[in-house]
């Protein structure tokens, strides 16, 4: 395995991880910010109030983007397996 191949595997792994995690993180941040603004305006300071909307929104993102996430992770895995077969030749 050459140094360039290793760097491409690392880059591809980090890129795939960010692509898979980004929708969940973005939705959690946006929902958390929205709930925090509502809490600040209504002066309701319940710490557990942000948990349920975040949980529901993250679950919705998982249901909506589940097929795309599975396709992205499968593609990454197939690329890794293809690289492994090319190393042994």
mmCIF file of C-alpha atoms in Angstrom:
data_model
loop_
_atom_site.group_PDB
_atom_site.id
_atom_site.type_symbol
_atom_site.label_atom_id
_atom_site.label_comp_id
_atom_site.label_asym_id
_atom_site.label_seq_id
_atom_site.Cartn_x
_atom_site.Cartn_y
_atom_site.Cartn_z
ATOM 1 C CA UNK A 1 0.000 0.000 0.000
ATOM 2 C CA UNK A 2 1.493 3.268 -1.079
ATOM 3 C CA UNK A 3 1.386 6.491 0.832
ATOM 4 C CA UNK A 4 -0.921 8.084 -1.740
ATOM 5 C CA UNK A 5 -3.369 5.182 -1.507
ATOM 6 C CA UNK A 6 -3.438 5.441 2.272
ATOM 7 C CA UNK A 7 -4.053 9.186 2.131
ATOM 8 C CA UNK A 8 -6.890 8.697 -0.358
ATOM 9 C CA UNK A 9 -8.502 6.083 1.913
ATOM 10 C CA UNK A 10 -8.253 8.434 4.900
ATOM 11 C CA UNK A 11 -9.617 11.370 2.900
ATOM 12 C CA UNK A 12 -12.473 9.263 1.552
ATOM 13 C CA UNK A 13 -13.287 7.961 5.022
ATOM 14 C CA UNK A 14 -13.359 11.415 6.584
ATOM 15 C CA UNK A 15 -15.418 12.812 3.708
ATOM 16 C CA UNK A 16 -17.916 9.962 3.918
ATOM 17 C CA UNK A 17 -18.182 10.314 7.689
ATOM 18 C CA UNK A 18 -18.844 14.032 7.408
ATOM 19 C CA UNK A 19 -21.413 13.537 4.656
ATOM 20 C CA UNK A 20 -23.284 10.956 6.738
ATOM 21 C CA UNK A 21 -23.133 12.889 10.017
ATOM 22 C CA UNK A 22 -23.765 16.405 8.663
ATOM 23 C CA UNK A 23 -27.557 16.166 8.150
ATOM 24 C CA UNK A 24 -28.082 14.927 11.706
ATOM 25 C CA UNK A 25 -25.814 17.565 13.213
ATOM 26 C CA UNK A 26 -27.265 20.434 11.190
ATOM 27 C CA UNK A 27 -30.842 19.498 12.065
ATOM 28 C CA UNK A 28 -29.956 19.106 15.761
ATOM 29 C CA UNK A 29 -28.288 22.528 15.843
ATOM 30 C CA UNK A 30 -31.146 24.267 14.024
ATOM 31 C CA UNK A 31 -33.843 22.657 16.192
ATOM 32 C CA UNK A 32 -31.846 23.363 19.355
ATOM 33 C CA UNK A 33 -31.429 27.009 18.356
ATOM 34 C CA UNK A 34 -35.127 27.333 17.555
ATOM 35 C CA UNK A 35 -36.167 25.780 20.878
ATOM 36 C CA UNK A 36 -33.672 27.974 22.737
ATOM 37 C CA UNK A 37 -35.123 31.099 21.136
ATOM 38 C CA UNK A 38 -38.626 29.999 22.121
ATOM 39 C CA UNK A 39 -37.433 29.280 25.670
ATOM 40 C CA UNK A 40 -35.815 32.686 25.903
ATOM 41 C CA UNK A 41 -38.894 34.525 24.674
ATOM 42 C CA UNK A 42 -41.342 32.630 26.883
ATOM 43 C CA UNK A 43 -38.928 32.427 29.841
ATOM 44 C CA UNK A 44 -39.477 28.701 30.204
ATOM 45 C CA UNK A 45 -36.155 27.384 31.488
ATOM 46 C CA UNK A 46 -36.771 23.652 31.391
ATOM 47 C CA UNK A 47 -33.573 21.847 30.378
ATOM 48 C CA UNK A 48 -35.317 18.690 29.178
ATOM 49 C CA UNK A 49 -37.564 20.602 26.777
ATOM 50 C CA UNK A 50 -34.961 20.581 24.007
ATOM 51 C CA UNK A 51 -34.510 16.812 24.116
ATOM 52 C CA UNK A 52 -37.823 15.689 22.610
ATOM 53 C CA UNK A 53 -37.864 18.021 19.562
ATOM 54 C CA UNK A 54 -34.245 17.162 18.786
ATOM 55 C CA UNK A 55 -34.940 13.447 19.124
ATOM 56 C CA UNK A 56 -37.980 13.615 16.862
ATOM 57 C CA UNK A 57 -36.246 15.746 14.242
ATOM 58 C CA UNK A 58 -33.177 13.483 14.164
ATOM 59 C CA UNK A 59 -35.440 10.444 13.824
ATOM 60 C CA UNK A 60 -37.238 12.162 10.923
ATOM 61 C CA UNK A 61 -33.909 12.875 9.219
ATOM 62 C CA UNK A 62 -32.954 9.224 9.687
ATOM 63 C CA UNK A 63 -36.194 8.065 8.087
ATOM 64 C CA UNK A 64 -36.008 10.559 5.214
ATOM 65 C CA UNK A 65 -32.302 10.166 4.420
ATOM 66 C CA UNK A 66 -31.830 6.553 5.507
ATOM 67 C CA UNK A 67 -31.605 5.150 1.988
ATOM 68 C CA UNK A 68 -29.092 7.805 0.926
ATOM 69 C CA UNK A 69 -26.957 7.185 4.024
ATOM 70 C CA UNK A 70 -27.027 3.436 3.403
ATOM 71 C CA UNK A 71 -26.061 3.974 -0.239
ATOM 72 C CA UNK A 72 -23.187 6.294 0.748
ATOM 73 C CA UNK A 73 -21.809 3.891 3.359
ATOM 74 C CA UNK A 74 -22.183 0.901 1.008
ATOM 75 C CA UNK A 75 -20.323 2.780 -1.710
ATOM 76 C CA UNK A 76 -17.489 3.578 0.685
ATOM 77 C CA UNK A 77 -17.301 -0.040 1.823
ATOM 78 C CA UNK A 78 -17.215 -1.308 -1.755
ATOM 79 C CA UNK A 79 -14.418 1.149 -2.609
ATOM 80 C CA UNK A 80 -12.421 -0.102 0.380
ATOM 81 C CA UNK A 81 -12.968 -3.760 -0.614
ATOM 82 C CA UNK A 82 -11.948 -2.921 -4.180
ATOM 83 C CA UNK A 83 -8.730 -1.321 -2.891
ATOM 84 C CA UNK A 84 -8.017 -4.394 -0.781
ATOM 85 C CA UNK A 85 -8.319 -6.667 -3.808
ATOM 86 C CA UNK A 86 -6.006 -4.359 -5.786
ATOM 87 C CA UNK A 87 -3.350 -4.470 -3.054
ATOM 88 C CA UNK A 88 -2.973 -8.232 -3.218
ATOM 89 C CA UNK A 89 -2.386 -8.283 -6.980
#
